[in-house]
PDB file of C-alpha atoms in Angstrom:
ATOM      1  CA  GLN M 139       0.000   0.000   0.000  1.00 88.00           C
ATOM      2  CA  VAL M 140       1.451   3.321  -1.076  1.00 91.00           C
ATOM      3  CA  GLN M 141       1.524   6.130   1.456  1.00 95.00           C
ATOM      4  CA  LEU M 142       2.669   9.695   0.924  1.00 96.00           C
ATOM      5  CA  VAL M 143       3.116  11.839   4.016  1.00 97.00           C
ATOM      6  CA  GLU M 144       3.850  15.545   3.680  1.00 97.00           C
ATOM      7  CA  SER M 145       5.498  17.680   6.323  1.00 98.00           C
ATOM      8  CA  GLY M 146       7.159  21.061   6.661  1.00 98.00           C
ATOM      9  CA  GLY M 147       4.226  23.382   6.166  1.00 98.00           C
ATOM     10  CA  GLY M 148       3.581  26.314   8.452  1.00 98.00           C
ATOM     11  CA  SER M 149       3.071  30.046   8.712  1.00 98.00           C
ATOM     12  CA  VAL M 150       5.680  32.506   7.527  1.00 98.00           C
ATOM     13  CA  GLN M 151       5.885  36.144   6.583  1.00 98.00           C
ATOM     14  CA  ALA M 152       6.283  37.251   3.008  1.00 98.00           C
ATOM     15  CA  GLY M 153       9.857  36.819   1.868  1.00 98.00           C
ATOM     16  CA  GLY M 154      10.412  33.836   4.115  1.00 98.00           C
ATOM     17  CA  SER M 155      11.239  30.243   3.249  1.00 98.00           C
ATOM     18  CA  LEU M 156       9.868  26.793   3.935  1.00 98.00           C
ATOM     19  CA  ARG M 157      10.957  23.322   2.920  1.00 98.00           C
ATOM     20  CA  LEU M 158       8.292  20.720   2.334  1.00 98.00           C
ATOM     21  CA  SER M 159       9.030  17.014   2.496  1.00 98.00           C
ATOM     22  CA  CYS M 160       7.040  14.055   1.250  1.00 97.00           C
ATOM     23  CA  ALA M 161       7.981  10.640   2.578  1.00 96.00           C
ATOM     24  CA  ALA M 162       6.816   7.798   0.347  1.00 94.00           C
ATOM     25  CA  SER M 163       6.382   4.225   1.476  1.00 92.00           C
ATOM     26  CA  GLY M 164       5.362   1.180  -0.528  1.00 88.00           C
ATOM     27  CA  TYR M 165       6.322   3.013  -3.683  1.00 79.00           C
ATOM     28  CA  THR M 166       8.894   2.344  -6.394  1.00 74.00           C
ATOM     29  CA  SER M 167      10.235   5.547  -7.806  1.00 66.00           C
ATOM     30  CA  THR M 168      11.496   4.227 -11.134  1.00 74.00           C
ATOM     31  CA  ASP M 169      10.513   5.724 -14.475  1.00 79.00           C
ATOM     32  CA  ASN M 170       7.803   8.010 -13.203  1.00 88.00           C
ATOM     33  CA  TYR M 171       7.111  11.472 -11.938  1.00 93.00           C
ATOM     34  CA  MET M 172       6.482  12.931  -8.537  1.00 94.00           C
ATOM     35  CA  GLY M 173       5.046  16.376  -8.055  1.00 96.00           C
ATOM     36  CA  TRP M 174       3.771  19.074  -5.762  1.00 98.00           C
ATOM     37  CA  PHE M 175       0.347  20.575  -6.191  1.00 98.00           C
ATOM     38  CA  ARG M 176      -1.507  23.211  -4.232  1.00 98.00           C
ATOM     39  CA  GLN M 177      -5.057  24.311  -3.674  1.00 98.00           C
ATOM     40  CA  ALA M 178      -6.094  27.641  -2.237  1.00 96.00           C
ATOM     41  CA  PRO M 179      -9.589  28.177  -0.824  1.00 92.00           C
ATOM     42  CA  GLY M 180     -12.105  28.622  -3.611  1.00 94.00           C
ATOM     43  CA  LYS M 181      -9.608  27.712  -6.305  1.00 96.00           C
ATOM     44  CA  GLU M 182      -8.838  24.614  -8.284  1.00 96.00           C
ATOM     45  CA  ARG M 183      -5.824  22.503  -7.479  1.00 97.00           C
ATOM     46  CA  GLU M 184      -2.833  23.505  -9.583  1.00 97.00           C
ATOM     47  CA  GLY M 185       0.523  22.000 -10.363  1.00 98.00           C
ATOM     48  CA  VAL M 186       3.486  23.673  -8.703  1.00 98.00           C
ATOM     49  CA  ALA M 187       6.475  21.530  -9.612  1.00 98.00           C
ATOM     50  CA  ALA M 188       7.262  18.055 -10.897  1.00 97.00           C
ATOM     51  CA  ILE M 189      10.355  15.910 -11.231  1.00 95.00           C
ATOM     52  CA  PHE M 190      11.201  12.734 -13.096  1.00 92.00           C
ATOM     53  CA  SER M 191      12.549   9.731 -11.228  1.00 83.00           C
ATOM     54  CA  GLY M 192      16.176  10.327 -12.184  1.00 75.00           C
ATOM     55  CA  GLY M 193      15.926  13.945 -11.161  1.00 71.00           C
ATOM     56  CA  SER M 194      17.176  15.115 -14.522  1.00 77.00           C
ATOM     57  CA  SER M 195      13.921  16.726 -15.628  1.00 91.00           C
ATOM     58  CA  THR M 196      12.057  19.282 -13.582  1.00 95.00           C
ATOM     59  CA  TYR M 197       8.989  21.364 -14.322  1.00 96.00           C
ATOM     60  CA  TYR M 198       7.702  24.491 -12.607  1.00 98.00           C
ATOM     61  CA  ALA M 199       4.626  26.621 -12.757  1.00 98.00           C
ATOM     62  CA  HIS M 200       5.448  30.077 -14.041  1.00 97.00           C
ATOM     63  CA  SER M 201       4.334  31.642 -10.770  1.00 97.00           C
ATOM     64  CA  VAL M 202       6.971  29.790  -8.728  1.00 98.00           C
ATOM     65  CA  LYS M 203       9.840  29.471 -11.163  1.00 96.00           C
ATOM     66  CA  ASP M 204      13.111  30.842  -9.740  1.00 96.00           C
ATOM     67  CA  ARG M 205      11.634  30.785  -6.219  1.00 98.00           C
ATOM     68  CA  PHE M 206      10.827  27.093  -5.666  1.00 98.00           C
ATOM     69  CA  THR M 207      13.094  24.098  -6.172  1.00 98.00           C
ATOM     70  CA  ILE M 208      11.888  20.510  -6.379  1.00 97.00           C
ATOM     71  CA  SER M 209      14.210  17.615  -5.636  1.00 95.00           C
ATOM     72  CA  ARG M 210      14.008  13.979  -4.692  1.00 91.00           C
ATOM     73  CA  ASP M 211      16.188  11.526  -2.830  1.00 89.00           C
ATOM     74  CA  ASN M 212      15.382   8.111  -4.262  1.00 84.00           C
ATOM     75  CA  THR M 213      17.488   6.383  -1.613  1.00 87.00           C
ATOM     76  CA  LYS M 214      15.173   7.805   1.046  1.00 90.00           C
ATOM     77  CA  ASN M 215      12.053   7.747  -1.128  1.00 89.00           C
ATOM     78  CA  THR M 216      11.510  11.376  -0.237  1.00 93.00           C
ATOM     79  CA  LEU M 217      10.407  14.343  -2.313  1.00 95.00           C
ATOM     80  CA  TYR M 218      11.245  17.921  -1.358  1.00 97.00           C
ATOM     81  CA  LEU M 219      10.069  21.395  -2.259  1.00 98.00           C
ATOM     82  CA  GLN M 220      12.287  24.280  -1.208  1.00 98.00           C
ATOM     83  CA  MET M 221      10.229  27.449  -1.252  1.00 98.00           C
ATOM     84  CA  ASN M 222      11.992  30.796  -1.062  1.00 98.00           C
ATOM     85  CA  ASN M 223      10.762  34.376  -1.243  1.00 98.00           C
ATOM     86  CA  LEU M 224       7.272  33.259  -0.342  1.00 98.00           C
ATOM     87  CA  LYS M 225       4.346  35.487  -1.223  1.00 98.00           C
ATOM     88  CA  PRO M 226       0.821  35.680   0.202  1.00 97.00           C
ATOM     89  CA  ALA M 227      -0.384  34.250  -3.129  1.00 97.00           C
ATOM     90  CA  ASP M 228       1.493  31.036  -2.245  1.00 98.00           C
ATOM     91  CA  THR M 229      -0.905  30.399   0.641  1.00 98.00           C
ATOM     92  CA  ALA M 230      -2.558  27.031   0.021  1.00 98.00           C
ATOM     93  CA  MET M 231      -2.731  23.404   1.005  1.00 98.00           C
ATOM     94  CA  TYR M 232       0.211  21.666  -0.636  1.00 98.00           C
ATOM     95  CA  TYR M 233      -0.094  18.088  -1.805  1.00 98.00           C
ATOM     96  CA  CYS M 234       2.501  15.558  -2.818  1.00 97.00           C
ATOM     97  CA  ALA M 235       1.651  13.255  -5.710  1.00 97.00           C
ATOM     98  CA  ALA M 236       3.395  10.274  -7.254  1.00 94.00           C
ATOM     99  CA  GLY M 237       3.106   7.519  -9.787  1.00 88.00           C
ATOM    100  CA  ARG M 238       2.649   9.444 -12.997  1.00 90.00           C
ATOM    101  CA  PRO M 239       4.148   7.317 -15.793  1.00 86.00           C
ATOM    102  CA  SER M 240       6.521   8.703 -18.370  1.00 84.00           C
ATOM    103  CA  GLY M 241       5.629   8.948 -22.044  1.00 83.00           C
ATOM    104  CA  LEU M 242       2.268  10.632 -21.631  1.00 86.00           C
ATOM    105  CA  GLY M 243       1.278  13.585 -23.772  1.00 84.00           C
ATOM    106  CA  ASP M 244       0.142  15.925 -21.032  1.00 87.00           C
ATOM    107  CA  SER M 245       2.286  18.124 -18.834  1.00 92.00           C
ATOM    108  CA  PRO M 246       3.687  16.623 -15.615  1.00 94.00           C
ATOM    109  CA  LEU M 247       2.094  19.634 -13.909  1.00 95.00           C
ATOM    110  CA  ASP M 248      -1.364  18.350 -14.778  1.00 94.00           C
ATOM    111  CA  GLN M 249      -2.854  16.521 -11.837  1.00 94.00           C
ATOM    112  CA  TYR M 250      -4.371  13.800 -13.943  1.00 91.00           C
ATOM    113  CA  ASN M 251      -2.480  10.540 -14.253  1.00 90.00           C
ATOM    114  CA  TYR M 252      -0.913  10.834 -10.806  1.00 94.00           C
ATOM    115  CA  ARG M 253      -1.942   7.664  -9.034  1.00 94.00           C
ATOM    116  CA  PHE M 254      -1.077   8.453  -5.438  1.00 95.00           C
ATOM    117  CA  TRP M 255      -1.708  11.511  -3.283  1.00 97.00           C
ATOM    118  CA  GLY M 256      -0.817  12.661   0.196  1.00 97.00           C
ATOM    119  CA  GLN M 257      -3.134  14.352   2.665  1.00 97.00           C
ATOM    120  CA  GLY M 258      -1.542  17.763   2.304  1.00 97.00           C
ATOM    121  CA  THR M 259       0.299  20.280   4.436  1.00 98.00           C
ATOM    122  CA  GLN M 260      -0.846  23.860   4.930  1.00 98.00           C
ATOM    123  CA  VAL M 261       1.331  26.800   3.945  1.00 98.00           C
ATOM    124  CA  THR M 262       0.243  30.258   5.054  1.00 98.00           C
ATOM    125  CA  VAL M 263       2.145  33.376   4.025  1.00 98.00           C
ATOM    126  CA  SER M 264       1.262  36.678   5.657  1.00 98.00           C
ATOM    127  CA  SER M 265       2.065  40.106   4.273  1.00 94.00           C
TER     128      SER M 265
END
């Protein structure tokens, strides 16, 4: 049974940093994508960042590019999201997702085709 457990969320002031972690168990991280998604109140869930299993390919939403960095440690089965220069617009519940196969035609930032999801961790950025 695959489990994804996020941690690292919290409340920070604008300009601050947070590092999210997603510990995966029961999951083989070969030849697939893992990603971070977020959902703010009243908004649809959106892709934030994604990474291929080897770590060689990364994808970012335009709104977070150059501020967020996604990485993964396959030896620990853990996904990370380093978030710098946080803005109030980054306030949302952040979800870890895994199990998206390679070779699909859609963007790895699309939530569809991710098989496994965590419960989320809240990030709140105050101005």
